Coordinates of C-alpha atoms in Angstrom, one line a residue:
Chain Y
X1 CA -23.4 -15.9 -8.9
X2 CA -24.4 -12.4 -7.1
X3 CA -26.2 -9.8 -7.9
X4 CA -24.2 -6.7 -7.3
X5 CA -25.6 -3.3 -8.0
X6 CA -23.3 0.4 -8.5
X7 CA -23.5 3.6 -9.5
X8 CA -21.0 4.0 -12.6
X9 CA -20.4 7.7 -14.0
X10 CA -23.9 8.7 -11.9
X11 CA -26.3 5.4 -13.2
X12 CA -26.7 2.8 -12.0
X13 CA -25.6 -0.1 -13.0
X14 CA -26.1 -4.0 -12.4
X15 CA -25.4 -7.0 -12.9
X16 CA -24.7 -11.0 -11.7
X17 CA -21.3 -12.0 -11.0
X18 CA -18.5 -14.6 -9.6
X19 CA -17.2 -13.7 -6.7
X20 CA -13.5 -13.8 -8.4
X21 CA -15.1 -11.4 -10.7
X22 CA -12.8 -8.3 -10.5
X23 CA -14.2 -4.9 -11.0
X24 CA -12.5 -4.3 -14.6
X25 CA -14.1 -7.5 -15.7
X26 CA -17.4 -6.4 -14.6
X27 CA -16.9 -2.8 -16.3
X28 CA -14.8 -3.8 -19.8
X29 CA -17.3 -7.2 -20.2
X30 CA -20.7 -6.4 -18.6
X31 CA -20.9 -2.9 -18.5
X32 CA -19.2 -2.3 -21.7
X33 CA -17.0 0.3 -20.5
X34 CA -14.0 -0.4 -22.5
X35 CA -12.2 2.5 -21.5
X36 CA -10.6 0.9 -18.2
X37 CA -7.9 -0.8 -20.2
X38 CA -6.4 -3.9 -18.6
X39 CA -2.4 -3.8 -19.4
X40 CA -0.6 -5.9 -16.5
X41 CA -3.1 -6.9 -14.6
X42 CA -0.6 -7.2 -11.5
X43 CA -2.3 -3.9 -10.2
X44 CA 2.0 -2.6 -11.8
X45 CA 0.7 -0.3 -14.7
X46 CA -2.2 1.5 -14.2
X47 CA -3.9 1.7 -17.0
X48 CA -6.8 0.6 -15.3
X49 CA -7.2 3.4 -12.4
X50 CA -10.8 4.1 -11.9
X51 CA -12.4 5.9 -8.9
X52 CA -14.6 4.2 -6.7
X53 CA -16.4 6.6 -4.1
X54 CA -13.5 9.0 -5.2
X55 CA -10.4 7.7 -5.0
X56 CA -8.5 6.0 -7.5
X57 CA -8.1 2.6 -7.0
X58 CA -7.0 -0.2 -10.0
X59 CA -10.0 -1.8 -11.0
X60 CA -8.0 -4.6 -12.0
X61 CA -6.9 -5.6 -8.1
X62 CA -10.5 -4.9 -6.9
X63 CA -13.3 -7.6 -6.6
X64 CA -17.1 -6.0 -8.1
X65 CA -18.6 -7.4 -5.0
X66 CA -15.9 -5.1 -3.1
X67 CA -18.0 -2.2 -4.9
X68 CA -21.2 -3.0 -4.2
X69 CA -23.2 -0.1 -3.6
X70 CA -20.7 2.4 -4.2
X71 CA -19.8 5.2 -6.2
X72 CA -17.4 3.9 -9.6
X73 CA -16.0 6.7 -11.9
X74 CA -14.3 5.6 -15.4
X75 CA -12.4 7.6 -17.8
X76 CA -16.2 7.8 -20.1
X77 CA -17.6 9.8 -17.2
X78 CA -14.8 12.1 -17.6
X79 CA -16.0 14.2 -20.7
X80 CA -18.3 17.4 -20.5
X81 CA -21.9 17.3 -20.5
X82 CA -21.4 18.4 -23.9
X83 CA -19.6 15.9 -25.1
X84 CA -16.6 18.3 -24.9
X85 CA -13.1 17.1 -23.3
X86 CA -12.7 17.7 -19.9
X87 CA -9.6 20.2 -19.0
X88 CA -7.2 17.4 -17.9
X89 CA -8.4 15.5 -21.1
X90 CA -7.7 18.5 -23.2
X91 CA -4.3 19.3 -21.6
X92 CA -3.5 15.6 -22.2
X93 CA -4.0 16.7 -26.4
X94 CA -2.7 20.3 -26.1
X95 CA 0.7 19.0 -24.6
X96 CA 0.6 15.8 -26.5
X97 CA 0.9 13.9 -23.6
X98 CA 0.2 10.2 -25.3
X99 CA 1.8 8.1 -27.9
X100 CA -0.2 5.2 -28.1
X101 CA -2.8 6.3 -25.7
X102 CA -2.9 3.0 -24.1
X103 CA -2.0 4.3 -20.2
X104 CA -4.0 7.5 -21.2
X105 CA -7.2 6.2 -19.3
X106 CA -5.8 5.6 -16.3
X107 CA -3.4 8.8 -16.5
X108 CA -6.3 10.5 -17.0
X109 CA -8.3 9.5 -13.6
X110 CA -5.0 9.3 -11.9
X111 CA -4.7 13.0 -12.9
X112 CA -8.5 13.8 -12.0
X113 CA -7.7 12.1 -8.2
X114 CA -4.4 14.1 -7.8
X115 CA -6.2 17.4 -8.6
X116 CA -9.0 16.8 -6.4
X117 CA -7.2 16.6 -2.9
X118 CA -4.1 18.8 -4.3
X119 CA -5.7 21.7 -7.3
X120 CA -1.7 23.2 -7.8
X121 CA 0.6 20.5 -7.8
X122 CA 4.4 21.1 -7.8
X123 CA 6.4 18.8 -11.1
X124 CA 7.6 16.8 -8.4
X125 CA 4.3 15.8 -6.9
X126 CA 3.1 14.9 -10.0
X127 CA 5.8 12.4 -10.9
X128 CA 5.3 10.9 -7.4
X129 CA 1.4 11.0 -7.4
X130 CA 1.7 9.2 -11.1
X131 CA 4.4 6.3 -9.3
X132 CA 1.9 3.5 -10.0
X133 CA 0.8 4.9 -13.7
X134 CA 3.2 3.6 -16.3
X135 CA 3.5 4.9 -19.9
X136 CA 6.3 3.3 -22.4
X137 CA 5.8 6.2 -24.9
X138 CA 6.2 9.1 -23.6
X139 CA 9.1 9.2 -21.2
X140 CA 6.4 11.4 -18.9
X141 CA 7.1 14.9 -19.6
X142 CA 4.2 15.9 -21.5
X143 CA 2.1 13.6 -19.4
X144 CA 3.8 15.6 -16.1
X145 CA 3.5 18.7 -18.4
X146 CA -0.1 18.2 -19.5
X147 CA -1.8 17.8 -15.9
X148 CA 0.1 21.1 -14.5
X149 CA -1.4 22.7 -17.7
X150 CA -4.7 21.7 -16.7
X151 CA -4.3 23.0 -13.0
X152 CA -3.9 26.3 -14.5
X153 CA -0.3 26.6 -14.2
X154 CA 2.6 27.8 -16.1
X155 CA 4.6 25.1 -18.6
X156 CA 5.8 27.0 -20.6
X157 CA 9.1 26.2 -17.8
X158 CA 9.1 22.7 -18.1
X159 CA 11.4 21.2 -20.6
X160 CA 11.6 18.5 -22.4
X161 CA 9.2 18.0 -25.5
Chain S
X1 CA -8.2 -17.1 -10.0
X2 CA -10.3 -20.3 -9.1
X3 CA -14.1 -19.7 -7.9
X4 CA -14.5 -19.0 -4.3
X5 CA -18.1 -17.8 -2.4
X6 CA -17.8 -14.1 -1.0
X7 CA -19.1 -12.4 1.6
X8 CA -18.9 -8.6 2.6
X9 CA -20.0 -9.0 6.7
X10 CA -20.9 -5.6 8.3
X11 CA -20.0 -6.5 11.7
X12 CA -16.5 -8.7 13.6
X13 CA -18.9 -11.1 15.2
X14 CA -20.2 -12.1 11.8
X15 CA -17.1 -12.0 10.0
X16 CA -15.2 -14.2 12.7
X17 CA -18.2 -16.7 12.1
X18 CA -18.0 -16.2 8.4
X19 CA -14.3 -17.5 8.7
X20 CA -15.4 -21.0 10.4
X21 CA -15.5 -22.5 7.2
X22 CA -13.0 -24.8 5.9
X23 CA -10.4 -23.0 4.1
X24 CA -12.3 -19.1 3.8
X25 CA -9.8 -16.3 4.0
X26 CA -10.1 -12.8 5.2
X27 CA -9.6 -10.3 2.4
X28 CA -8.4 -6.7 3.6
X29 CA -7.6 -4.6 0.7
X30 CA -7.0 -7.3 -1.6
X31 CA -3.3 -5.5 -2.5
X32 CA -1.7 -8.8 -2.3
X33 CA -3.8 -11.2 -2.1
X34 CA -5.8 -10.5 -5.2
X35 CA -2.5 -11.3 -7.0
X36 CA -1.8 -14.3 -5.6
X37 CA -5.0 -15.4 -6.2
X38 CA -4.7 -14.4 -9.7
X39 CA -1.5 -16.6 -9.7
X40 CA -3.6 -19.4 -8.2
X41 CA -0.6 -19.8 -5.3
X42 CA -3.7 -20.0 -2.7
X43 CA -7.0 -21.0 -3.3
X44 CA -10.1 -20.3 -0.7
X45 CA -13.0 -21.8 -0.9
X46 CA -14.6 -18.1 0.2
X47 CA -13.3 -14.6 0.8
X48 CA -14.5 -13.2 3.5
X49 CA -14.1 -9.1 3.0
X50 CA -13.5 -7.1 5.6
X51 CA -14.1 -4.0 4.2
X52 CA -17.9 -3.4 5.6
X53 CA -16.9 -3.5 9.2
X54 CA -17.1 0.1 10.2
X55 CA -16.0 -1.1 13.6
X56 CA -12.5 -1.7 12.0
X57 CA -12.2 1.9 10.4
X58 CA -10.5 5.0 11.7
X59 CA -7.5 6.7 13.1
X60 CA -7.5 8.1 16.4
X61 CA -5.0 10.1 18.3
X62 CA -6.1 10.3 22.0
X63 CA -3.6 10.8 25.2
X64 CA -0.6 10.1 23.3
X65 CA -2.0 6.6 22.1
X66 CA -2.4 6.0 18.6
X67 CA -4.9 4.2 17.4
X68 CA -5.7 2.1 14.4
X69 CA -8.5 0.4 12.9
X70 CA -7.4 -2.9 11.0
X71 CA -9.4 -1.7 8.0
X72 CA -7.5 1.5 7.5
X73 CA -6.5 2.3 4.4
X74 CA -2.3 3.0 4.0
X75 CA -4.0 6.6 2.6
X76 CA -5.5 6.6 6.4
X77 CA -2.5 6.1 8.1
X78 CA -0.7 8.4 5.7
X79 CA -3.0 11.5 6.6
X80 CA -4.0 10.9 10.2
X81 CA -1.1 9.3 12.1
X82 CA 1.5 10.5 14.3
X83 CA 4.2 11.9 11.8
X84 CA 6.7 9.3 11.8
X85 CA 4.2 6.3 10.9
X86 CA 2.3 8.6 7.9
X87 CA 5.2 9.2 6.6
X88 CA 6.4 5.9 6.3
X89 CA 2.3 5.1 4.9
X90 CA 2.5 7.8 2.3
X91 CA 5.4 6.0 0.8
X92 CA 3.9 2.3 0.4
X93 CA 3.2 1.0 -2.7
X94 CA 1.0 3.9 -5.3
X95 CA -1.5 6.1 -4.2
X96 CA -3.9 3.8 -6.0
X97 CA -2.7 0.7 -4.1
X98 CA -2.5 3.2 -0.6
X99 CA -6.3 3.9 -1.2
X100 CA -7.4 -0.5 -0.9
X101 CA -4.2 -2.1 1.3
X102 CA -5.1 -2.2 5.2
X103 CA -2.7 -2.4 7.7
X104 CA -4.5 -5.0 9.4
X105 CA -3.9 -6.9 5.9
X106 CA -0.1 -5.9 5.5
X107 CA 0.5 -7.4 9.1
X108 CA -1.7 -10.5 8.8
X109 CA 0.8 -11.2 5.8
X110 CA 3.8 -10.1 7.1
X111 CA 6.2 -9.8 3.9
X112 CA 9.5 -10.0 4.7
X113 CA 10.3 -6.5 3.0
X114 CA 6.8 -5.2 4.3
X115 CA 7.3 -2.0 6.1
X116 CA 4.5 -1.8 8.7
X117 CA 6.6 -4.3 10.6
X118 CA 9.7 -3.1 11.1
X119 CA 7.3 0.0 12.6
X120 CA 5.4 -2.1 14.7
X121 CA 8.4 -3.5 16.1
X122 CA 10.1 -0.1 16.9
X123 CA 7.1 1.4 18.1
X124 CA 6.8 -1.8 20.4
X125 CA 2.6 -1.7 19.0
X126 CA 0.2 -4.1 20.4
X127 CA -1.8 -5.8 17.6
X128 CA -5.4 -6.1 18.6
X129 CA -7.7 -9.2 17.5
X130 CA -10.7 -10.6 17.7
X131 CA -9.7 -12.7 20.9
X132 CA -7.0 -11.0 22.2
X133 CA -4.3 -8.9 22.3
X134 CA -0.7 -9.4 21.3
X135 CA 2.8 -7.5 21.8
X136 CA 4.4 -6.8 18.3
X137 CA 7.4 -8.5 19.5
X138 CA 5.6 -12.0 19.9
X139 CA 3.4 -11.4 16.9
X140 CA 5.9 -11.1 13.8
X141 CA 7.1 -14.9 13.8
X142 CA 9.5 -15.0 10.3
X143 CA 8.7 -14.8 7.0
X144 CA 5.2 -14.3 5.7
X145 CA 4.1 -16.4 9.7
X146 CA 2.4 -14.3 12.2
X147 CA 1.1 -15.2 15.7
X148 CA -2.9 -15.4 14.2
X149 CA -4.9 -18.3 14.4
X150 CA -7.0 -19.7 11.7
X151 CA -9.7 -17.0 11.2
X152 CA -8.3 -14.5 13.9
X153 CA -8.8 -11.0 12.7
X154 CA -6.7 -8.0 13.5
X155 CA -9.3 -5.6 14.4
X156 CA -6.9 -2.3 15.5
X157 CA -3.2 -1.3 16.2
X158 CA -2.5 0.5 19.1
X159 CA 0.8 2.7 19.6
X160 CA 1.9 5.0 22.1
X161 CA 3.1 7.6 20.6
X162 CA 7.1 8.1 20.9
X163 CA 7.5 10.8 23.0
X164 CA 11.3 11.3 21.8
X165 CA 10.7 10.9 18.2
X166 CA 11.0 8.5 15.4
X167 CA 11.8 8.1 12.1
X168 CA 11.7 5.5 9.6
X169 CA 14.6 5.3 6.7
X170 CA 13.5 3.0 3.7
X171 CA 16.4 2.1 1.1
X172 CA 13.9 1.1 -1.8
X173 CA 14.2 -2.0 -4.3
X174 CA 14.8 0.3 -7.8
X175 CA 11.8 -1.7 -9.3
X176 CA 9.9 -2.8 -7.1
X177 CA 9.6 0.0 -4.8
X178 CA 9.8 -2.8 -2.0
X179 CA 11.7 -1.7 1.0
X180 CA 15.3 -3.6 0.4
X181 CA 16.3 -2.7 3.5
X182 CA 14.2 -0.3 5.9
X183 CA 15.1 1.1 9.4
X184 CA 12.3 2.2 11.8
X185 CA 13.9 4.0 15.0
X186 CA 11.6 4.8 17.9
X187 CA 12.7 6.9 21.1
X188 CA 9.9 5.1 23.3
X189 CA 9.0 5.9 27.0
X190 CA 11.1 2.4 27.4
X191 CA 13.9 3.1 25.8
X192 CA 15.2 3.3 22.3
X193 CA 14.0 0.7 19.9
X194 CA 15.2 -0.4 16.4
X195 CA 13.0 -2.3 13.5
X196 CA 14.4 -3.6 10.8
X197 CA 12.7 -5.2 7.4
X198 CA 13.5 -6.3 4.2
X199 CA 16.9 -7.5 5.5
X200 CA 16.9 -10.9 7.7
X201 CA 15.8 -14.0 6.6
X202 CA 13.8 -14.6 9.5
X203 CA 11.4 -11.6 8.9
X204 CA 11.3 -7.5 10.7
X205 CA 13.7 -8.4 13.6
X206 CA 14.6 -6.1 16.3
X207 CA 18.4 -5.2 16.1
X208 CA 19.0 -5.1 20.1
X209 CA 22.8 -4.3 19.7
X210 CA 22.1 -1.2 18.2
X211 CA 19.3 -0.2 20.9
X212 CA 21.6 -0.7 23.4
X213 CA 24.5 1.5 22.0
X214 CA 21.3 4.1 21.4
X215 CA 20.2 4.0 25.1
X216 CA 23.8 5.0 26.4
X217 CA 24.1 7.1 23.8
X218 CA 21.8 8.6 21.1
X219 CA 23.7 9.8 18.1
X220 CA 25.6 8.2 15.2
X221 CA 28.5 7.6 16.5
X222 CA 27.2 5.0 18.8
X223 CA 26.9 3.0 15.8
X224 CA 30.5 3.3 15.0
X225 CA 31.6 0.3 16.0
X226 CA 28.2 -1.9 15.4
X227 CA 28.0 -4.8 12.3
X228 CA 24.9 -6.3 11.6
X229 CA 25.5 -10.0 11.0
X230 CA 25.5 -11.0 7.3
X231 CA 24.7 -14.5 8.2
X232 CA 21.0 -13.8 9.1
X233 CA 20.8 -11.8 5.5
X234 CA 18.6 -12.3 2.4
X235 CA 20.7 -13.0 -0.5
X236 CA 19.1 -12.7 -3.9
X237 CA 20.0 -10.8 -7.1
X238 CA 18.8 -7.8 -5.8
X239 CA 21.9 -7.4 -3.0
X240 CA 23.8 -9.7 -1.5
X241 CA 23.8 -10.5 2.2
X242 CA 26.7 -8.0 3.0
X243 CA 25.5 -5.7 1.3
X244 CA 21.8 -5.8 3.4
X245 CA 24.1 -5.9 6.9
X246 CA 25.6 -2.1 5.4
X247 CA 22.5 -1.1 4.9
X248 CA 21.0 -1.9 8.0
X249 CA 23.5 -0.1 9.5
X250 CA 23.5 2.9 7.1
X251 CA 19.6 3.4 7.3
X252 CA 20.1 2.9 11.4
X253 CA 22.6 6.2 11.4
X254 CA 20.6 8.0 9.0
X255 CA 17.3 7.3 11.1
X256 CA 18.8 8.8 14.4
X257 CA 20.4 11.6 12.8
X258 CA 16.9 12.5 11.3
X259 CA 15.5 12.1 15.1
X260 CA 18.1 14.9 16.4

């Protein structure tokens, strides 16, 4: 067992662990962070997107040692200081872009990464940037629809509800 | 997964020495070999990360040579390489994946359907390790066998940079994603050079016929004429091995007419 030591959603946070112990186990079972939802666990689906000094990576396919020291955002960082959603959370319910909200976690930081490095994304960016995010509700659109809402542009274009 | 130790070194020196012990493994980005230690098909007694060796970071354009570090990220590759290789980066795996797997990692594996190889072959790269340094065309030695020792660590790629172009043309397994077939054509200062991946059961091969139609003549046509034996083909449910040998040829015209 280690002793590995991060800095989740701006505190720290620490804890002892195996070294197969992978970064969702340490946040979902340790940390308490239940948010980072597990669905494949083949690093396929997703739902388990985090951001680890910025970039989204799946927690699932990531050791906790490998994070030692480093930066980790989860989808409970996400909210306002207020409590209030976020504006790519907020899209996500204005366009309805979930059914069973499983994937929504990892849509969600998948989003917040693709907005970072690229604020207007085209529809067709989007559906590439979300390649590794799956959803079996929704079919997409209002997923696709939600984060070009929350980038400030147009949807009323987009079709499909 | 079974238990293993795991260590994070900061530097080659104590990585390589890290690796002396029986049965430790380097870990790059963990892309693929997280899941196969998840499936318990290997089982280290330590993980040795590479992912604290600054030394092994970076992507450097300098003279027309292109360098790599081993620990670069795909995501690396995809924004700072010459064009031909970040594209061919920006289209492995997911973003999420691109932002852990190193190349260094992809090649140490070498995946039949992998498409860093097919590049390296084309670009004719020289893969840099801890000991030595080795041509791409003696490195890739069939399926998932490389020309690394036990506990030999790629520590950079270097390219020159094709001064007449290159592209690569990746015909993509519908689930997967996995290239079922991908092309990499390189205009090099020696000559025209042609990797292939996905397709032969032997690994990324080189397919000389059609590197030697190129270098009398660099356009389509020069194809015309060329079949890629089906008798080195995978065959599996996702194409048959006829099927792979019209696609190699297919992605080979459609990679030249992309270079102009």
């Amino acid at each position: 067992m280690t002793q590995v030591s991060m800095t989740v959603n701006g505190k720290s946070a620490s804890g002892t662990v195996e070294g197969r112990t992978l970064l969702s186990q340490f946040l979902r079972d340790q940390l308490g962070l239940t948010g980072t939802h597990v669905g494949c666990d083949t690093s396929q689906c997703g739902a388990c997107v985090v951001h680890v000094n910025g970039e989204a990576v799946k927690a699932c396919t990531m050791l906790a040692l490998e994070a030692d020291g480093a930066e980790v955002g989860t989808i409970e960082g996400q909210a306002n200081a207020d409590g209030s959603l976020n504006v790519i959370q907020q899209a996500f319910q204005d366009h309805h872009g979930l059914q069973c909200g499983f994937c929504t976690p990892g849509m969600v930081m998948s989003a917040a990464a693709l907005l970072k490095d690229n604020p207007t994304p085209t529809e067709a960016e989007i559906r590439d940037y979300l390649e590794g995010n799956i959803c079996r509700c929704t079919g997409y659109h209002n997923i696709v629809k939600a984060i070009m809402a929350a980038s400030g542009q147009d949807v009323s274009g987009i079709a499909a509800e | 997964m079974y238990a293993f130790d795991f260590e994070r070194p900061s530097t080659i020196a104590e990585a390589v020495a890290a690796l002396q012990d029986e049965d430790a493994q380097a870990l790059g980005g963990g892309q693929t070999l997280i899941p196969t230690l998840k499936q318990r098909l290997a089982s280290p007694s330590k993980l040795v990360s590479l992912s604290g060796i600054a030394e092994m970071k970076g992507v450097s354009i300098e003279g027309g040579v292109l360098t790599i570090g081993g620990g670069a990220t795909h995501a690396e590759v995809a924004a700072d390489a010459c064009a031909p290789l970040a594209a061919l980066a920006a289209n492995i795996g997911d973003p999420a994946v691109r932002n852990r797997g190193t190349i260094g990692g992809s090649l140490a594996n070498n995946d039949p359907s992998a498409d860093y190889p097919a590049a390296m072959l084309a670009l004719g790269a020289t893969i840099i390790t801890n000991t030595r340094e080795i041509a791409a065309d003696d490195f890739f030695q069939g399926m998932f066998t490389t020309a690394l020792e036990e506990g030999e660590i790629i520590t950079s790629v270097r390219i020159d940079v094709p001064p007449g172009g290159a592209n690569y043309q990746k015909f993509e397994q519908p689930a997967s994603r996995f290239a079922l077939v991908g092309v990499f054509v390189a205009r090099t200062a020696n000559g025209v050079r042609v990797g292939v991946t996905g397709a032969s059961e032997d690994g990324a091969y080189r397919w000389s016929e059609a590197e030697e139609a190129l270098n009398k003549e660099f356009r389509e046509d020069a194809l015309m004429d060329l079949r890629p034996n089906p008798a080195i083909m995978i065959e599996d449910l996702h194409g048959s091995r006829e099927y792979r040998a019209h696609l190699v040829r297919v992605l080979t015209k459609r990679a030249v007419a992309a270079i102009g």
